[in-house]
Coordinates of C-alpha atoms and ligand atoms in Angstrom, one line a residue:
M9 CA -3.2 -29.7 -3.5
D10 CA -4.6 -26.4 -4.8
E11 CA -2.1 -23.7 -5.3
I12 CA -1.7 -21.1 -2.6
L13 CA -0.7 -17.7 -4.0
V14 CA 0.7 -14.8 -2.0
T15 CA -2.7 -13.3 -1.7
R16 CA -6.3 -13.7 -2.8
S17 CA -8.9 -11.0 -3.3
S18 CA -11.5 -10.6 -0.5
M19 CA -14.9 -10.8 -2.1
P20 CA -18.5 -10.4 -0.8
Q21 CA -21.1 -13.1 -1.5
F22 CA -22.1 -12.9 -5.2
Q23 CA -25.7 -12.0 -4.3
E24 CA -24.6 -9.2 -2.0
Y25 CA -22.8 -7.6 -5.0
V26 CA -25.7 -8.2 -7.3
D27 CA -28.0 -6.5 -4.9
E28 CA -25.6 -3.6 -4.6
I29 CA -25.3 -3.0 -8.3
K30 CA -29.1 -3.5 -9.1
E31 CA -29.6 0.3 -8.7
L32 CA -27.0 0.9 -11.4
W33 CA -29.0 -1.1 -13.9
D34 CA -32.1 0.9 -13.1
S35 CA -30.4 4.3 -13.2
H36 CA -27.9 3.7 -16.1
W37 CA -25.5 6.0 -14.1
L38 CA -22.2 4.1 -14.2
T39 CA -19.5 6.6 -13.4
N40 CA -18.6 10.3 -12.9
M41 CA -19.1 10.6 -9.2
G42 CA -22.5 8.8 -8.9
V43 CA -24.4 7.6 -5.8
K44 CA -22.1 4.7 -5.0
H45 CA -19.0 6.9 -5.2
K46 CA -20.5 9.4 -2.9
E47 CA -21.7 6.8 -0.4
L48 CA -18.3 5.0 -0.3
Q49 CA -16.5 8.3 0.1
K50 CA -18.5 9.2 3.2
K51 CA -18.3 5.7 4.7
L52 CA -14.5 5.6 4.2
E53 CA -14.0 9.0 5.9
E54 CA -15.8 7.5 8.9
Y55 CA -14.0 4.2 8.8
L56 CA -10.5 5.6 8.2
G57 CA -11.0 8.4 10.8
V58 CA -9.9 11.2 8.4
E59 CA -11.4 14.6 7.5
N60 CA -11.6 14.2 3.7
I61 CA -11.3 11.5 1.2
D62 CA -11.4 11.6 -2.6
L63 CA -11.8 8.3 -4.5
L64 CA -9.6 7.5 -7.6
T65 CA -9.1 4.8 -10.1
N66 CA -6.1 3.3 -8.3
G67 CA -3.5 3.9 -5.7
H68 CA -0.9 4.9 -8.3
M69 CA -3.0 7.7 -9.6
A70 CA -3.5 8.8 -6.0
I71 CA 0.2 9.3 -5.6
E72 CA 0.9 10.7 -9.1
L73 CA -1.9 13.3 -9.0
S74 CA -1.1 14.2 -5.4
L75 CA 2.4 15.2 -6.3
Q76 CA 1.0 17.1 -9.2
A77 CA -1.6 18.8 -7.1
L78 CA 1.0 20.0 -4.7
N79 CA 2.9 21.6 -7.6
L80 CA 6.2 20.1 -6.4
T81 CA 9.5 20.8 -8.0
G82 CA 13.1 19.5 -7.9
E83 CA 13.9 16.6 -5.6
V84 CA 11.8 14.3 -3.5
I85 CA 13.2 12.2 -0.6
T86 CA 11.7 8.7 -0.7
T87 CA 12.4 5.0 -0.1
P88 CA 13.6 2.5 -2.7
Y89 CA 12.0 -0.3 -0.7
T90 CA 8.6 -0.2 -2.2
F91 CA 6.5 -1.1 -5.2
A92 CA 7.3 0.4 -8.6
S93 CA 4.4 2.9 -8.2
T94 CA 6.0 5.1 -5.6
T95 CA 9.1 5.9 -7.5
H96 CA 7.4 6.0 -10.9
A97 CA 4.9 8.5 -9.6
I98 CA 7.7 10.8 -8.6
V99 CA 9.6 10.4 -11.9
R100 CA 6.4 10.8 -14.0
N101 CA 6.0 14.2 -12.4
G102 CA 9.4 15.3 -13.7
L103 CA 10.8 15.1 -10.1
T104 CA 14.0 13.5 -9.0
P105 CA 13.8 10.8 -6.4
V106 CA 16.5 11.0 -3.7
F107 CA 16.6 7.6 -2.0
C108 CA 16.9 7.4 1.8
D109 CA 17.7 4.2 3.6
I110 CA 15.2 2.2 5.6
D111 CA 14.8 1.3 9.3
P112 CA 16.1 -2.3 9.8
N113 CA 13.2 -3.2 12.0
D114 CA 10.0 -2.0 10.3
Y115 CA 11.5 -1.3 6.8
T116 CA 10.0 2.2 6.6
I117 CA 12.1 5.2 5.7
D118 CA 14.8 5.8 8.3
A119 CA 13.7 9.3 9.4
A120 CA 17.1 9.9 11.1
K121 CA 18.7 9.8 7.7
I122 CA 16.3 12.2 5.9
E123 CA 17.8 15.5 6.9
Q124 CA 21.3 14.8 5.5
L125 CA 19.7 14.4 2.0
I126 CA 17.9 17.7 2.0
T127 CA 19.2 20.3 -0.5
D128 CA 17.9 23.6 -1.7
K129 CA 16.0 21.7 -4.4
T130 CA 14.1 19.4 -2.1
S131 CA 10.3 20.0 -2.1
A132 CA 8.8 17.0 -0.4
I133 CA 9.2 13.7 1.4
V134 CA 7.3 10.6 0.1
P135 CA 7.6 7.9 2.7
V136 CA 5.8 4.5 2.5
H137 CA 3.9 2.8 5.3
V138 CA 5.3 -0.4 3.9
Y139 CA 3.4 -3.7 4.9
G140 CA 1.2 -1.4 6.9
N141 CA 4.0 -0.5 9.3
V142 CA 3.7 3.1 10.4
C143 CA 6.6 5.5 9.5
N144 CA 8.2 7.7 12.1
V145 CA 5.4 10.3 11.4
E146 CA 6.5 12.6 14.2
M147 CA 10.1 13.0 13.2
I148 CA 9.1 13.2 9.5
Q149 CA 6.6 16.0 10.2
N150 CA 9.2 17.8 12.4
I151 CA 11.8 17.7 9.6
A152 CA 9.2 18.8 7.0
D153 CA 8.0 21.7 9.1
R154 CA 11.6 23.0 9.7
H155 CA 12.5 22.8 6.0
H156 CA 9.1 23.8 4.6
L157 CA 8.6 20.4 2.8
K158 CA 5.3 18.7 1.9
V159 CA 4.8 15.1 3.1
V160 CA 2.9 12.7 0.9
Y161 CA 2.5 9.2 2.4
D162 CA 2.2 6.2 0.2
A163 CA -0.4 4.4 2.4
A164 CA -1.2 1.8 -0.2
H165 CA -0.6 -1.0 2.5
A166 CA -2.0 0.9 5.4
F167 CA -5.8 0.7 5.0
G168 CA -7.5 0.9 8.5
V169 CA -4.2 1.2 10.4
R170 CA -4.4 3.6 13.4
Y171 CA -1.6 5.2 15.2
R172 CA -1.9 6.9 18.7
G173 CA -5.7 6.8 18.3
K174 CA -5.8 8.5 14.9
G175 CA -6.4 7.1 11.4
I176 CA -3.1 6.7 9.6
G177 CA -4.4 9.0 6.8
S178 CA -4.6 12.0 9.1
Y179 CA -0.7 12.3 9.2
G180 CA 1.2 14.4 6.6
D181 CA -0.3 16.6 4.0
V182 CA -1.7 13.8 2.0
S183 CA -2.0 10.0 2.3
C184 CA -2.5 7.8 -0.7
F185 CA -4.4 4.5 -0.3
S186 CA -4.6 1.6 -2.8
F187 CA -7.8 -0.5 -3.0
H188 CA -6.4 -2.9 -5.5
A189 CA -7.7 -6.5 -5.7
T190 CA -4.7 -7.6 -3.7
K191 CA -5.1 -5.3 -0.8
V192 CA -6.7 -5.7 2.7
F193 CA -9.7 -3.7 1.3
N194 CA -10.4 -3.7 -2.4
T195 CA -12.7 -2.0 -4.9
I196 CA -11.4 -4.3 -7.6
E197 CA -9.1 -1.5 -8.8
G198 CA -9.2 1.7 -6.8
G199 CA -7.5 4.1 -4.6
A200 CA -8.0 7.3 -2.5
V201 CA -6.3 10.3 -1.1
S202 CA -7.0 11.6 2.4
F203 CA -6.1 15.2 3.2
R204 CA -7.0 18.1 5.4
D205 CA -6.6 21.2 3.2
P206 CA -9.8 21.8 1.2
E207 CA -7.8 23.6 -1.5
F208 CA -5.8 20.4 -2.1
G209 CA -9.2 18.6 -2.5
R210 CA -10.4 21.2 -5.0
I211 CA -7.3 20.8 -7.1
M212 CA -7.3 17.0 -6.9
Y213 CA -11.0 16.9 -7.9
G214 CA -10.0 18.9 -11.0
L215 CA -7.0 16.7 -11.8
K216 CA -9.1 13.5 -11.6
N217 CA -11.7 14.8 -14.0
F218 CA -10.0 16.6 -16.9
G219 CA -10.0 19.9 -14.9
I220 CA -13.7 20.2 -15.6
R221 CA -15.5 22.5 -13.1
D222 CA -18.7 22.8 -15.0
Q223 CA -19.8 22.3 -18.6
E224 CA -18.1 25.4 -19.8
L225 CA -15.2 25.9 -17.4
V226 CA -12.1 23.8 -17.6
D227 CA -9.4 25.3 -15.3
S228 CA -6.6 22.7 -15.1
V229 CA -4.9 20.1 -17.4
G230 CA -6.4 17.2 -15.6
A231 CA -6.3 13.4 -16.3
N232 CA -9.2 10.9 -15.9
A233 CA -8.9 9.1 -12.6
K234 CA -12.4 8.7 -11.4
M235 CA -13.6 5.6 -9.6
N236 CA -16.5 4.1 -11.4
E237 CA -19.8 2.9 -9.8
F238 CA -19.1 -0.8 -10.0
C239 CA -15.8 -0.4 -8.2
A240 CA -17.5 1.8 -5.6
A241 CA -20.2 -0.8 -5.2
M242 CA -17.6 -3.5 -4.6
G243 CA -16.1 -1.2 -1.9
L244 CA -19.4 -0.8 -0.2
C245 CA -19.8 -4.6 0.0
N246 CA -16.2 -5.2 1.2
L247 CA -16.4 -2.4 3.7
R248 CA -19.3 -4.2 5.5
H249 CA -17.0 -7.2 6.2
I250 CA -13.7 -5.4 6.8
R251 CA -13.5 -5.9 10.5
E252 CA -14.2 -9.6 10.2
G253 CA -11.6 -9.8 7.4
I254 CA -8.9 -8.1 9.5
A255 CA -9.7 -10.3 12.5
K256 CA -9.2 -13.4 10.3
R257 CA -5.8 -12.1 9.1
C258 CA -4.8 -11.4 12.8
V259 CA -5.4 -15.0 13.7
L260 CA -3.2 -16.2 10.8
V261 CA -0.5 -13.7 11.6
E262 CA -0.5 -14.9 15.2
R263 CA -0.1 -18.5 14.1
Y264 CA 2.8 -17.6 11.7
S265 CA 4.5 -15.7 14.5
E266 CA 4.0 -18.4 17.0
R267 CA 5.5 -21.1 14.7
L268 CA 8.3 -19.0 13.2
S269 CA 9.5 -16.8 15.9
G270 CA 12.8 -17.7 17.6
I271 CA 14.1 -19.6 14.5
A272 CA 17.7 -18.6 14.0
G273 CA 18.2 -16.8 10.7
L274 CA 14.5 -15.9 10.2
K275 CA 13.6 -12.4 11.1
L276 CA 9.9 -11.5 11.6
M277 CA 8.4 -8.0 11.7
P278 CA 8.1 -6.8 15.3
R279 CA 4.8 -5.5 16.5
Q280 CA 4.9 -1.6 16.6
A281 CA 3.9 0.3 19.7
D282 CA 0.7 2.4 19.7
V283 CA -0.4 1.0 16.4
V284 CA -3.6 -0.8 15.5
P285 CA -2.3 -3.0 12.6
N286 CA -4.2 -4.3 9.6
Y287 CA -2.1 -7.5 9.1
A288 CA -1.6 -6.8 5.4
Y289 CA 1.6 -8.8 4.8
F290 CA 3.8 -11.4 6.4
P291 CA 7.4 -10.8 5.3
I292 CA 10.3 -12.9 6.6
V293 CA 13.9 -11.8 6.1
V294 CA 16.2 -14.8 5.7
D295 CA 19.8 -14.7 6.8
E296 CA 21.3 -17.6 4.8
T297 CA 24.5 -17.7 6.8
V298 CA 22.5 -18.6 9.9
F299 CA 19.4 -20.4 8.5
G300 CA 21.5 -22.5 6.2
V301 CA 19.3 -21.9 3.2
G302 CA 18.6 -18.7 1.3
R303 CA 15.4 -16.8 0.5
D304 CA 15.4 -18.0 -3.2
E305 CA 15.7 -21.6 -2.3
I306 CA 12.9 -21.3 0.3
S307 CA 10.8 -19.8 -2.3
E308 CA 11.5 -22.6 -4.7
R309 CA 10.9 -25.3 -2.1
L310 CA 7.5 -23.8 -1.3
A311 CA 6.7 -23.6 -5.0
R312 CA 7.4 -27.3 -5.3
H313 CA 4.4 -27.7 -2.9
N314 CA 2.3 -25.3 -5.0
I315 CA 2.8 -22.5 -2.6
F316 CA 3.8 -19.2 -4.2
A317 CA 5.4 -16.6 -1.9
R318 CA 6.7 -13.4 -3.4
K319 CA 9.7 -11.2 -3.0
Y320 CA 8.0 -8.0 -2.0
F321 CA 10.1 -5.9 -2.5
Y322 CA 13.0 -7.1 -4.7
P323 CA 14.6 -5.5 -6.6
L324 CA 14.8 -2.1 -5.0
T325 CA 13.1 0.5 -7.3
S326 CA 16.5 2.2 -7.5
S327 CA 17.8 -0.9 -9.3
F328 CA 15.1 -1.1 -11.9
V329 CA 16.4 -1.4 -15.5
C330 CA 14.4 1.7 -16.4
Y331 CA 16.6 3.7 -14.0
E332 CA 19.8 2.0 -15.0
N333 CA 22.9 4.0 -14.0
Q334 CA 20.9 6.7 -12.3
F335 CA 21.0 5.5 -8.7
D336 CA 23.3 3.4 -6.6
P337 CA 21.6 0.8 -4.4
D338 CA 24.7 0.8 -2.2
D339 CA 23.6 4.3 -1.0
T340 CA 20.8 2.5 0.8
P341 CA 22.6 -0.6 2.3
V342 CA 19.9 -1.6 4.7
A343 CA 17.3 -1.5 2.0
R344 CA 19.5 -3.5 -0.2
Y345 CA 20.2 -6.1 2.5
V346 CA 16.5 -6.6 3.3
S347 CA 15.5 -6.6 -0.4
E348 CA 17.9 -9.4 -1.2
R349 CA 16.6 -11.5 1.7
V350 CA 12.9 -10.9 2.0
L351 CA 10.1 -13.3 1.2
T352 CA 6.5 -12.4 1.7
L353 CA 4.5 -15.5 2.8
P354 CA 0.9 -16.1 1.7
L355 CA -1.7 -14.1 3.7
Y356 CA -5.3 -13.5 3.0
E357 CA -8.6 -13.8 4.7
D358 CA -9.6 -17.2 3.3
L359 CA -6.2 -18.8 4.1
T360 CA -6.8 -21.4 6.8
I361 CA -4.8 -22.2 9.9
E362 CA -4.0 -25.5 8.3
D363 CA -2.5 -23.8 5.3
V364 CA -0.4 -21.7 7.6
D365 CA 0.7 -24.8 9.4
R366 CA 1.6 -26.5 6.2
I367 CA 3.7 -23.5 5.0
C368 CA 5.5 -23.4 8.4
D369 CA 6.1 -27.2 8.3
I370 CA 7.8 -26.9 5.0
L371 CA 9.9 -24.0 6.2
L372 CA 10.8 -25.8 9.5
D373 CA 11.6 -29.0 7.6
I374 CA 14.3 -27.0 5.7
Ligands
LIG166 N1 2.4 1.8 -3.5 C1 2.6 0.6 -3.0 C2 3.6 0.6 -1.8 C3 2.0 -0.5 -3.5 O1 2.3 -1.7 -3.0 C4 1.2 -0.4 -4.6 C5 0.5 -1.5 -5.2 C6 0.9 0.9 -5.1 C7 1.5 2.0 -4.5 C8 0.0 1.2 -6.3 O2 -1.4 0.9 -6.0 P1 -2.3 0.4 -7.2 O3 -2.2 1.4 -8.3 O4 -2.0 -1.0 -7.6 O5 -3.7 0.5 -6.6 C9 0.5 -6.4 -6.8 C10 -0.6 -5.4 -7.0 O6 -1.1 -5.3 -8.4 C11 -0.3 -4.0 -6.6 O7 -1.5 -3.3 -6.4 C12 0.5 -4.0 -5.2 N2 0.9 -2.7 -4.9 C13 1.6 -5.0 -5.3 C14 2.4 -5.0 -4.0 O8 1.1 -6.2 -5.6 P2 1.8 -7.7 -8.6 O9 2.5 -7.3 -9.8 O10 2.6 -8.5 -7.6 O11 0.4 -8.4 -8.8 P3 0.1 -9.9 -9.4 O12 -0.8 -9.7 -10.5 O13 1.3 -10.7 -9.5 O14 -0.8 -10.5 -8.1 C15 -0.2 -10.9 -6.9 C16 -1.1 -12.0 -6.4 O15 -2.4 -11.5 -6.0 C17 -1.5 -13.1 -7.3 O16 -0.5 -14.1 -7.2 C18 -2.8 -13.6 -6.9 C19 -3.4 -12.4 -6.2 N3 -4.5 -11.8 -7.0 C20 -4.1 -11.0 -8.1 C21 -5.0 -10.3 -8.8 C22 -4.7 -9.4 -10.0 C23 -5.8 -11.9 -6.7 O17 -6.1 -12.7 -5.8 N4 -6.7 -11.3 -7.4 C24 -6.4 -10.5 -8.5 O18 -7.3 -9.9 -9.1 O19 1.3 -6.3 -7.9

């Protein structure tokens, strides 16, 4: 049997990509905000239902440069239940992450626990729409408004998600998307920020291009985080098929849910109200004392059948070796509980219903 990995990049037909990049061979214009970059930017603003988008090299730089653009200081309240990028982006800006626990149902930051973590040093909240689940955006905005804090969403998993009729990127001050090869929508490597304030856009544009305004004016100490034309071309192709791709994921998620719901000791993610989801991930949380077998053993048994699930997200970022002795994972007991029991099952457009059935059969056999 061929191996099944946790995900597999969505790709257009080879010829479609070749046709898309033909122009680049003719023009020799390969990067620095070329025609593909401009076209993708516009199309994404429409698709994501947001006012402004800027394209970047990856989702990580979207977060790191957003925090820099907002000129934050001191402490930032965030979640440890995420990919390395979120916490690293905070620390790499010279800021101190203050970890808030997560909601036991959707695994996003527990908004009811944010306020008690605010001090006179707090400058922002960085929540994560983890697995594409929508954070409690109303309560977070309310807290931010009352305490004059910025809100920067890590929306790496939330491409195309809509909440109460609006694109997810229209909440908060900034939302940061990832278009990495492993995401629902990819530009090979890539990312974007969505925002409302044109001044933020102006600063971000400088930060992603060395602070260059024109050939003789450099007005900020910028990095280089521009999306190149080949990545933008991949995005244009993948965007043509995105609805179909998400629809295929939906069918697979429904099958997983049908087969695995109601099994004692296996917790699935509940469907969120008022949300149009993107079916990005399918995590299960395994309670060994009830299911009889733990997450690690399930993972090993699947691996024996050439099926490679992943522990997204274990360990908590607050437990990383690079942050040794700086944080206490016991401060976020729900995050710790979930992280020690979660297993993310394979999910991608080209996965078949038969694959899902095979994975479920192995799980149910256990
Ligand atoms: N915030 C959050 C919450 C994130 O999850 C991420 C990224 C970011 C921020 C930062 O965004 P980026 O800067 O990456 O745009 C993968 C991805 O590399 C990473 O983008 C993603 N989150 C994370 C959740 O997953 P790894 O270390 O697990 O990747 P890797 O190489 O083990 O790949 C996982 C599986 O994906 C492979 O088993 C097969 C498949 N795959 C992988 C690659 C590289 C493909 O099908 N095609 C490919 O090209 O981090």
